[in-house]
PDB file of C-alpha atoms in Angstrom:
ATOM      1  CA  MET A  77    -176.438  78.325  -5.516  1.00 38.00           C
ATOM      2  CA  ASN A  78    -177.462  75.120  -3.742  1.00 44.00           C
ATOM      3  CA  LEU A  79    -180.866  74.560  -2.201  1.00 44.00           C
ATOM      4  CA  ILE A  80    -181.689  75.604   1.358  1.00 45.00           C
ATOM      5  CA  MET A  81    -180.824  72.792   3.747  1.00 49.00           C
ATOM      6  CA  ASP A  82    -182.829  70.815   6.257  1.00 52.00           C
ATOM      7  CA  ASP A  83    -183.025  72.637   9.616  1.00 55.00           C
ATOM      8  CA  ALA A  84    -181.418  69.661  11.412  1.00 69.00           C
ATOM      9  CA  MET A  85    -178.297  69.608   9.206  1.00 87.00           C
ATOM     10  CA  LYS A  86    -175.143  70.831  10.966  1.00 96.00           C
ATOM     11  CA  THR A  87    -173.350  73.773   9.407  1.00 98.00           C
ATOM     12  CA  ILE A  88    -169.812  75.124   9.222  1.00 98.00           C
ATOM     13  CA  PHE A  89    -168.184  78.156   7.615  1.00 98.00           C
ATOM     14  CA  ILE A  90    -164.458  78.171   6.766  1.00 98.00           C
ATOM     15  CA  THR A  91    -162.381  81.151   5.668  1.00 98.00           C
ATOM     16  CA  GLY A  92    -159.485  80.557   3.296  1.00 96.00           C
ATOM     17  CA  GLY A  93    -161.281  77.496   1.987  1.00 94.00           C
ATOM     18  CA  SER A  94    -160.023  77.351  -1.597  1.00 93.00           C
ATOM     19  CA  THR A  95    -156.732  75.529  -0.894  1.00 92.00           C
ATOM     20  CA  GLY A  96    -154.711  73.726   1.761  1.00 94.00           C
ATOM     21  CA  ILE A  97    -156.094  73.045   5.222  1.00 96.00           C
ATOM     22  CA  GLY A  98    -159.292  74.998   4.566  1.00 96.00           C
ATOM     23  CA  LEU A  99    -160.128  72.987   1.459  1.00 96.00           C
ATOM     24  CA  ALA A 100    -159.283  69.674   3.149  1.00 97.00           C
ATOM     25  CA  LEU A 101    -161.536  70.556   6.087  1.00 98.00           C
ATOM     26  CA  ALA A 102    -164.341  71.588   3.735  1.00 97.00           C
ATOM     27  CA  LYS A 103    -164.178  68.193   2.008  1.00 97.00           C
ATOM     28  CA  LEU A 104    -164.030  66.316   5.313  1.00 98.00           C
ATOM     29  CA  TYR A 105    -167.004  68.106   6.839  1.00 98.00           C
ATOM     30  CA  ALA A 106    -168.996  67.786   3.614  1.00 97.00           C
ATOM     31  CA  ASP A 107    -168.313  64.048   3.665  1.00 97.00           C
ATOM     32  CA  ASN A 108    -169.674  64.037   7.222  1.00 97.00           C
ATOM     33  CA  ASN A 109    -172.999  65.532   6.076  1.00 96.00           C
ATOM     34  CA  TYR A 110    -172.409  69.147   7.075  1.00 97.00           C
ATOM     35  CA  ARG A 111    -173.629  72.075   5.030  1.00 97.00           C
ATOM     36  CA  VAL A 112    -170.324  73.863   4.358  1.00 98.00           C
ATOM     37  CA  GLY A 113    -169.660  77.483   3.425  1.00 98.00           C
ATOM     38  CA  ILE A 114    -166.186  78.508   2.323  1.00 97.00           C
ATOM     39  CA  CYS A 115    -164.792  81.850   1.304  1.00 97.00           C
ATOM     40  CA  ALA A 116    -161.549  82.957  -0.321  1.00 95.00           C
ATOM     41  CA  ARG A 117    -160.155  85.783  -2.399  1.00 92.00           C
ATOM     42  CA  ASP A 118    -159.602  83.616  -5.477  1.00 87.00           C
ATOM     43  CA  MET A 119    -162.179  81.064  -6.643  1.00 84.00           C
ATOM     44  CA  ALA A 120    -159.793  80.025  -9.446  1.00 86.00           C
ATOM     45  CA  LYS A 121    -157.699  78.131  -6.879  1.00 88.00           C
ATOM     46  CA  LEU A 122    -160.503  75.622  -6.319  1.00 90.00           C
ATOM     47  CA  PRO A 123    -159.918  72.251  -8.012  1.00 89.00           C
ATOM     48  CA  LYS A 124    -161.772  71.913 -11.309  1.00 89.00           C
ATOM     49  CA  GLY A 125    -165.281  70.541 -10.808  1.00 90.00           C
ATOM     50  CA  PHE A 126    -165.028  70.781  -7.012  1.00 90.00           C
ATOM     51  CA  LEU A 127    -168.335  72.557  -6.354  1.00 88.00           C
ATOM     52  CA  GLN A 128    -170.159  70.249  -8.745  1.00 92.00           C
ATOM     53  CA  ALA A 129    -168.776  67.237  -6.862  1.00 92.00           C
ATOM     54  CA  TYR A 130    -169.803  68.632  -3.465  1.00 94.00           C
ATOM     55  CA  GLN A 131    -173.384  69.823  -3.615  1.00 92.00           C
ATOM     56  CA  ASN A 132    -173.404  70.640   0.111  1.00 95.00           C
ATOM     57  CA  ILE A 133    -170.523  73.157  -0.209  1.00 96.00           C
ATOM     58  CA  ASN A 134    -171.145  76.798  -1.102  1.00 96.00           C
ATOM     59  CA  PHE A 135    -168.307  79.103  -2.173  1.00 96.00           C
ATOM     60  CA  TYR A 136    -168.228  82.875  -1.577  1.00 97.00           C
ATOM     61  CA  HIS A 137    -165.717  85.459  -2.693  1.00 96.00           C
ATOM     62  CA  ALA A 138    -164.437  87.495   0.246  1.00 97.00           C
ATOM     63  CA  ASP A 139    -161.277  89.036   1.642  1.00 97.00           C
ATOM     64  CA  VAL A 140    -161.126  88.464   5.416  1.00 98.00           C
ATOM     65  CA  THR A 141    -159.415  91.834   5.933  1.00 97.00           C
ATOM     66  CA  ASP A 142    -162.652  93.495   4.756  1.00 98.00           C
ATOM     67  CA  LYS A 143    -165.100  92.929   7.620  1.00 98.00           C
ATOM     68  CA  GLN A 144    -168.111  94.301   5.741  1.00 98.00           C
ATOM     69  CA  GLN A 145    -167.467  91.968   2.801  1.00 98.00           C
ATOM     70  CA  LEU A 146    -166.960  89.002   5.136  1.00 98.00           C
ATOM     71  CA  GLN A 147    -170.132  89.831   7.060  1.00 98.00           C
ATOM     72  CA  GLN A 148    -172.109  89.942   3.809  1.00 98.00           C
ATOM     73  CA  VAL A 149    -171.043  86.491   2.620  1.00 98.00           C
ATOM     74  CA  ILE A 150    -171.574  84.883   6.021  1.00 98.00           C
ATOM     75  CA  ASP A 151    -175.057  86.420   6.120  1.00 98.00           C
ATOM     76  CA  GLU A 152    -175.708  84.946   2.658  1.00 97.00           C
ATOM     77  CA  PHE A 153    -174.557  81.529   3.862  1.00 98.00           C
ATOM     78  CA  MET A 154    -176.842  81.709   6.883  1.00 97.00           C
ATOM     79  CA  VAL A 155    -179.833  81.891   4.535  1.00 95.00           C
ATOM     80  CA  ILE A 156    -178.647  78.656   2.903  1.00 93.00           C
ATOM     81  CA  ALA A 157    -177.867  77.239   6.349  1.00 94.00           C
ATOM     82  CA  ALA A 158    -181.419  77.715   7.689  1.00 91.00           C
ATOM     83  CA  GLY A 159    -180.365  80.629   9.876  1.00 94.00           C
ATOM     84  CA  HIS A 160    -177.671  79.036  12.026  1.00 96.00           C
ATOM     85  CA  ILE A 161    -173.977  78.145  11.965  1.00 98.00           C
ATOM     86  CA  ASP A 162    -172.553  75.559  14.352  1.00 98.00           C
ATOM     87  CA  ILE A 163    -168.838  76.087  13.684  1.00 98.00           C
ATOM     88  CA  ILE A 164    -166.837  78.937  12.169  1.00 98.00           C
ATOM     89  CA  ILE A 165    -163.186  78.249  11.331  1.00 98.00           C
ATOM     90  CA  ALA A 166    -160.868  81.221  10.857  1.00 98.00           C
ATOM     91  CA  ASN A 167    -158.340  79.563   8.574  1.00 97.00           C
ATOM     92  CA  ALA A 168    -157.321  82.261   6.068  1.00 95.00           C
ATOM     93  CA  GLY A 169    -153.663  83.125   6.322  1.00 92.00           C
ATOM     94  CA  ARG A 170    -150.431  83.760   4.496  1.00 89.00           C
ATOM     95  CA  SER A 171    -146.671  83.695   4.990  1.00 82.00           C
ATOM     96  CA  SER A 172    -143.737  85.144   3.110  1.00 70.00           C
ATOM     97  CA  GLY A 173    -142.414  81.784   1.820  1.00 64.00           C
ATOM     98  CA  SER A 174    -138.766  82.798   1.937  1.00 64.00           C
ATOM     99  CA  LYS A 175    -137.173  83.612   5.270  1.00 68.00           C
ATOM    100  CA  ARG A 176    -136.271  87.292   5.541  1.00 62.00           C
ATOM    101  CA  HIS A 177    -133.714  88.458   8.074  1.00 67.00           C
ATOM    102  CA  LEU A 178    -134.247  92.060   6.974  1.00 74.00           C
ATOM    103  CA  PRO A 179    -138.024  92.481   6.972  1.00 73.00           C
ATOM    104  CA  SER A 180    -139.977  94.068   4.157  1.00 83.00           C
ATOM    105  CA  PHE A 181    -142.556  96.031   6.096  1.00 87.00           C
ATOM    106  CA  ASP A 182    -145.029  95.948   3.219  1.00 89.00           C
ATOM    107  CA  ILE A 183    -144.958  92.156   3.461  1.00 89.00           C
ATOM    108  CA  VAL A 184    -145.116  92.360   7.269  1.00 92.00           C
ATOM    109  CA  ALA A 185    -148.241  94.523   7.098  1.00 94.00           C
ATOM    110  CA  ASN A 186    -149.880  92.156   4.616  1.00 94.00           C
ATOM    111  CA  ILE A 187    -149.149  89.083   6.749  1.00 95.00           C
ATOM    112  CA  VAL A 188    -150.415  90.715   9.939  1.00 96.00           C
ATOM    113  CA  ASP A 189    -153.532  92.057   8.187  1.00 97.00           C
ATOM    114  CA  THR A 190    -154.433  88.688   6.687  1.00 96.00           C
ATOM    115  CA  ASN A 191    -153.524  86.478   9.630  1.00 97.00           C
ATOM    116  CA  PHE A 192    -154.517  88.545  12.655  1.00 98.00           C
ATOM    117  CA  LYS A 193    -156.889  91.237  11.418  1.00 98.00           C
ATOM    118  CA  GLY A 194    -158.614  88.572   9.295  1.00 98.00           C
ATOM    119  CA  PHE A 195    -159.003  86.401  12.374  1.00 98.00           C
ATOM    120  CA  ILE A 196    -160.326  89.313  14.461  1.00 98.00           C
ATOM    121  CA  ASN A 197    -162.909  90.123  11.786  1.00 98.00           C
ATOM    122  CA  THR A 198    -163.988  86.485  11.609  1.00 98.00           C
ATOM    123  CA  ALA A 199    -164.132  86.149  15.398  1.00 98.00           C
ATOM    124  CA  ALA A 200    -166.208  89.317  15.809  1.00 98.00           C
ATOM    125  CA  ILE A 201    -168.799  88.102  13.302  1.00 98.00           C
ATOM    126  CA  ALA A 202    -168.804  84.581  14.763  1.00 98.00           C
ATOM    127  CA  ILE A 203    -169.277  85.726  18.347  1.00 98.00           C
ATOM    128  CA  ASP A 204    -172.161  88.006  17.351  1.00 98.00           C
ATOM    129  CA  ILE A 205    -173.883  85.066  15.636  1.00 98.00           C
ATOM    130  CA  PHE A 206    -173.165  82.655  18.491  1.00 98.00           C
ATOM    131  CA  MET A 207    -174.438  85.061  21.141  1.00 98.00           C
ATOM    132  CA  ARG A 208    -177.731  85.369  19.257  1.00 97.00           C
ATOM    133  CA  GLN A 209    -177.926  81.587  18.803  1.00 97.00           C
ATOM    134  CA  LYS A 210    -176.794  80.977  22.401  1.00 97.00           C
ATOM    135  CA  TYR A 211    -174.249  78.397  21.197  1.00 97.00           C
ATOM    136  CA  GLY A 212    -171.434  77.943  18.701  1.00 98.00           C
ATOM    137  CA  HIS A 213    -167.800  76.962  18.200  1.00 98.00           C
ATOM    138  CA  LEU A 214    -165.079  79.352  17.034  1.00 98.00           C
ATOM    139  CA  VAL A 215    -161.914  77.714  15.696  1.00 98.00           C
ATOM    140  CA  ALA A 216    -158.682  79.455  14.718  1.00 98.00           C
ATOM    141  CA  ILE A 217    -155.896  77.907  12.667  1.00 98.00           C
ATOM    142  CA  ALA A 218    -152.744  79.281  14.286  1.00 98.00           C
ATOM    143  CA  SER A 219    -149.303  77.626  14.137  1.00 97.00           C
ATOM    144  CA  VAL A 220    -146.492  76.244  16.269  1.00 97.00           C
ATOM    145  CA  ALA A 221    -144.640  79.341  15.026  1.00 95.00           C
ATOM    146  CA  GLY A 222    -146.736  81.297  17.518  1.00 97.00           C
ATOM    147  CA  PHE A 223    -144.919  79.788  20.502  1.00 98.00           C
ATOM    148  CA  VAL A 224    -141.466  81.214  19.661  1.00 97.00           C
ATOM    149  CA  GLY A 225    -139.939  83.931  17.518  1.00 94.00           C
ATOM    150  CA  LEU A 226    -138.645  81.912  14.575  1.00 91.00           C
ATOM    151  CA  PRO A 227    -135.705  83.475  12.704  1.00 89.00           C
ATOM    152  CA  GLY A 228    -136.700  84.952   9.351  1.00 87.00           C
ATOM    153  CA  CYS A 229    -140.413  84.584  10.194  1.00 88.00           C
ATOM    154  CA  ALA A 230    -140.991  87.527  12.530  1.00 91.00           C
ATOM    155  CA  ALA A 231    -144.338  88.673  11.112  1.00 93.00           C
ATOM    156  CA  TYR A 232    -145.706  85.149  10.773  1.00 93.00           C
ATOM    157  CA  SER A 233    -144.654  84.151  14.315  1.00 95.00           C
ATOM    158  CA  ALA A 234    -146.050  87.399  15.751  1.00 96.00           C
ATOM    159  CA  SER A 235    -149.396  87.078  13.964  1.00 97.00           C
ATOM    160  CA  LYS A 236    -149.856  83.467  15.073  1.00 98.00           C
ATOM    161  CA  ALA A 237    -148.797  84.264  18.647  1.00 98.00           C
ATOM    162  CA  ALA A 238    -151.461  86.980  18.744  1.00 98.00           C
ATOM    163  CA  ILE A 239    -154.082  84.462  17.611  1.00 98.00           C
ATOM    164  CA  LEU A 240    -153.046  81.939  20.275  1.00 98.00           C
ATOM    165  CA  MET A 241    -153.220  84.522  23.069  1.00 98.00           C
ATOM    166  CA  TYR A 242    -156.500  85.987  21.813  1.00 98.00           C
ATOM    167  CA  CYS A 243    -158.083  82.522  21.705  1.00 98.00           C
ATOM    168  CA  GLU A 244    -156.828  81.679  25.191  1.00 98.00           C
ATOM    169  CA  SER A 245    -158.526  84.789  26.556  1.00 98.00           C
ATOM    170  CA  LEU A 246    -161.708  84.212  24.541  1.00 98.00           C
ATOM    171  CA  ALA A 247    -161.963  80.618  25.783  1.00 98.00           C
ATOM    172  CA  ILE A 248    -162.163  82.005  29.319  1.00 97.00           C
ATOM    173  CA  ASP A 249    -164.372  84.995  28.518  1.00 97.00           C
ATOM    174  CA  LEU A 250    -166.959  82.998  26.549  1.00 97.00           C
ATOM    175  CA  SER A 251    -167.061  79.871  28.712  1.00 94.00           C
ATOM    176  CA  ASN A 252    -170.281  80.989  30.440  1.00 94.00           C
ATOM    177  CA  TYR A 253    -172.116  81.576  27.147  1.00 96.00           C
ATOM    178  CA  ASP A 254    -172.052  78.033  25.697  1.00 96.00           C
ATOM    179  CA  ILE A 255    -169.517  79.197  23.090  1.00 98.00           C
ATOM    180  CA  ASP A 256    -166.448  77.012  22.581  1.00 98.00           C
ATOM    181  CA  VAL A 257    -163.110  78.369  21.363  1.00 98.00           C
ATOM    182  CA  THR A 258    -160.382  76.178  19.879  1.00 98.00           C
ATOM    183  CA  ALA A 259    -156.917  77.217  18.717  1.00 98.00           C
ATOM    184  CA  ILE A 260    -155.199  74.771  16.360  1.00 98.00           C
ATOM    185  CA  ALA A 261    -151.398  74.994  16.150  1.00 98.00           C
ATOM    186  CA  PRO A 262    -150.099  72.749  13.363  1.00 97.00           C
ATOM    187  CA  GLY A 263    -146.497  72.165  12.472  1.00 94.00           C
ATOM    188  CA  PHE A 264    -145.568  71.910   8.802  1.00 90.00           C
ATOM    189  CA  ILE A 265    -148.481  70.704   6.661  1.00 92.00           C
ATOM    190  CA  ASP A 266    -148.020  69.924   2.969  1.00 88.00           C
ATOM    191  CA  THR A 267    -150.111  72.709   1.384  1.00 80.00           C
ATOM    192  CA  PRO A 268    -149.599  75.287  -1.369  1.00 71.00           C
ATOM    193  CA  LEU A 269    -148.604  77.727   1.402  1.00 69.00           C
ATOM    194  CA  THR A 270    -145.746  75.591   2.732  1.00 71.00           C
ATOM    195  CA  GLN A 271    -144.731  74.545  -0.764  1.00 71.00           C
ATOM    196  CA  GLN A 272    -143.493  78.134  -1.190  1.00 70.00           C
ATOM    197  CA  ASN A 273    -141.001  77.669   1.647  1.00 65.00           C
ATOM    198  CA  ASP A 274    -137.330  77.448   0.726  1.00 64.00           C
ATOM    199  CA  HIS A 275    -136.216  76.013   4.080  1.00 64.00           C
ATOM    200  CA  LYS A 276    -136.336  72.622   5.787  1.00 72.00           C
ATOM    201  CA  MET A 277    -139.696  71.523   7.213  1.00 76.00           C
ATOM    202  CA  PRO A 278    -139.261  68.752   9.817  1.00 79.00           C
ATOM    203  CA  PHE A 279    -142.081  66.322  10.551  1.00 90.00           C
ATOM    204  CA  ILE A 280    -144.159  67.565   7.603  1.00 89.00           C
ATOM    205  CA  MET A 281    -147.626  65.972   7.423  1.00 93.00           C
ATOM    206  CA  SER A 282    -150.124  65.453   4.607  1.00 95.00           C
ATOM    207  CA  VAL A 283    -153.035  67.867   4.553  1.00 96.00           C
ATOM    208  CA  THR A 284    -155.571  65.009   4.529  1.00 96.00           C
ATOM    209  CA  LYS A 285    -154.206  63.546   7.766  1.00 97.00           C
ATOM    210  CA  ALA A 286    -153.976  67.015   9.303  1.00 97.00           C
ATOM    211  CA  ALA A 287    -157.637  67.743   8.530  1.00 98.00           C
ATOM    212  CA  LYS A 288    -158.716  64.525  10.269  1.00 98.00           C
ATOM    213  CA  LEU A 289    -156.701  65.395  13.382  1.00 98.00           C
ATOM    214  CA  ILE A 290    -158.072  68.937  13.418  1.00 98.00           C
ATOM    215  CA  LYS A 291    -161.655  67.699  13.127  1.00 98.00           C
ATOM    216  CA  ARG A 292    -161.062  65.274  15.985  1.00 98.00           C
ATOM    217  CA  ALA A 293    -159.752  68.118  18.173  1.00 98.00           C
ATOM    218  CA  ILE A 294    -162.785  70.254  17.275  1.00 98.00           C
ATOM    219  CA  ASP A 295    -165.139  67.364  18.068  1.00 98.00           C
ATOM    220  CA  LYS A 296    -163.478  67.064  21.488  1.00 98.00           C
ATOM    221  CA  ARG A 297    -163.778  70.845  21.981  1.00 97.00           C
ATOM    222  CA  LYS A 298    -160.108  71.191  22.845  1.00 98.00           C
ATOM    223  CA  VAL A 299    -159.070  74.715  23.765  1.00 98.00           C
ATOM    224  CA  LEU A 300    -155.593  74.189  22.271  1.00 98.00           C
ATOM    225  CA  TYR A 301    -154.377  71.456  19.952  1.00 98.00           C
ATOM    226  CA  VAL A 302    -150.726  71.291  18.886  1.00 98.00           C
ATOM    227  CA  PHE A 303    -149.543  68.655  16.401  1.00 97.00           C
ATOM    228  CA  PRO A 304    -147.830  66.529  15.161  1.00 97.00           C
ATOM    229  CA  ILE A 305    -146.571  65.162  18.460  1.00 97.00           C
ATOM    230  CA  ARG A 306    -142.842  65.368  17.619  1.00 96.00           C
ATOM    231  CA  MET A 307    -143.188  68.987  16.548  1.00 96.00           C
ATOM    232  CA  LYS A 308    -145.249  69.712  19.670  1.00 97.00           C
ATOM    233  CA  LEU A 309    -142.525  68.325  21.928  1.00 97.00           C
ATOM    234  CA  LEU A 310    -139.821  70.241  20.057  1.00 96.00           C
ATOM    235  CA  ILE A 311    -141.594  73.595  19.998  1.00 96.00           C
ATOM    236  CA  LEU A 312    -142.709  73.420  23.638  1.00 96.00           C
ATOM    237  CA  LEU A 313    -139.136  72.589  24.647  1.00 97.00           C
ATOM    238  CA  LEU A 314    -137.860  75.613  22.702  1.00 97.00           C
ATOM    239  CA  ALA A 315    -140.536  77.789  24.307  1.00 97.00           C
ATOM    240  CA  LEU A 316    -139.395  76.705  27.782  1.00 97.00           C
ATOM    241  CA  LEU A 317    -135.728  77.548  27.198  1.00 97.00           C
ATOM    242  CA  PRO A 318    -134.308  80.715  28.765  1.00 97.00           C
ATOM    243  CA  ARG A 319    -134.758  83.289  26.007  1.00 96.00           C
ATOM    244  CA  SER A 320    -131.053  84.128  25.807  1.00 97.00           C
ATOM    245  CA  LEU A 321    -130.266  80.436  25.305  1.00 97.00           C
ATOM    246  CA  TYR A 322    -133.018  80.128  22.696  1.00 96.00           C
ATOM    247  CA  ARG A 323    -131.685  83.102  20.733  1.00 95.00           C
ATOM    248  CA  SER A 324    -128.131  81.743  20.814  1.00 95.00           C
ATOM    249  CA  LEU A 325    -129.330  78.338  19.634  1.00 95.00           C
ATOM    250  CA  MET A 326    -131.367  79.817  16.778  1.00 91.00           C
ATOM    251  CA  LYS A 327    -128.433  81.953  15.640  1.00 88.00           C
ATOM    252  CA  LEU A 328    -126.176  78.895  15.639  1.00 88.00           C
ATOM    253  CA  LEU A 329    -128.662  76.767  13.669  1.00 82.00           C
ATOM    254  CA  ASP A 330    -129.459  79.585  11.288  1.00 69.00           C
ATOM    255  CA  TYR A 331    -125.822  80.298  10.492  1.00 50.00           C
ATOM    256  CA  SER A 332    -125.097  76.559  10.110  1.00 50.00           C
ATOM    257  CA  ALA A 333    -127.993  76.233   7.644  1.00 50.00           C
ATOM    258  CA  GLY A 334    -126.671  79.203   5.670  1.00 45.00           C
TER     259      GLY A 334
END
């Protein structure tokens, strides 16, 4: 365990921080002199020697679907963080990898539990901390998949849509309490999660570049940030289509791909 930090040092806690976007953000914030706490279900996924290389990052084992466990590790980090957390990023999530036209409801339940229940647990703990501090910034990593019902990705799209709507409401509800809320909606980012996908991923972006763009959006306290720009334009266009036209288009593209 690393030493207790200086009171003036900024702090951030990131769920799902052992790989992908969470890990890239942890590195970026550590490089910008933040005290960083990350949690994940599997410490073995961390790159070899990572914690030794980053003395201002602390790792905790926690499953975001278990609120009591998550609360315990965030409380432990707050001791290291001199009793305050500036930013909490709800990043933990999962997808099915392969598109499924006939859903496996065990997989659906797991995706919804991890993505949405995990976010709700993180948000509840964050808001309690921020209300006591009288400031703070809650960030959720959602997805462009939350704007439309993507074929073969029903559970993933639904879970991310729920996050986007929840954050939109929270941004209004918490605006008078000096608590910022940001929803990040990336397109395809090159991470271990997307590397499981067996379908095309247009406009895919490196995780290092994505982390820099996400940090910039957080710094600007954006309520919603959708990127990359070409994916943003495409997904917002699809979201604006009459739903019958959208469904017909998706069926046509899906059958053509098959």
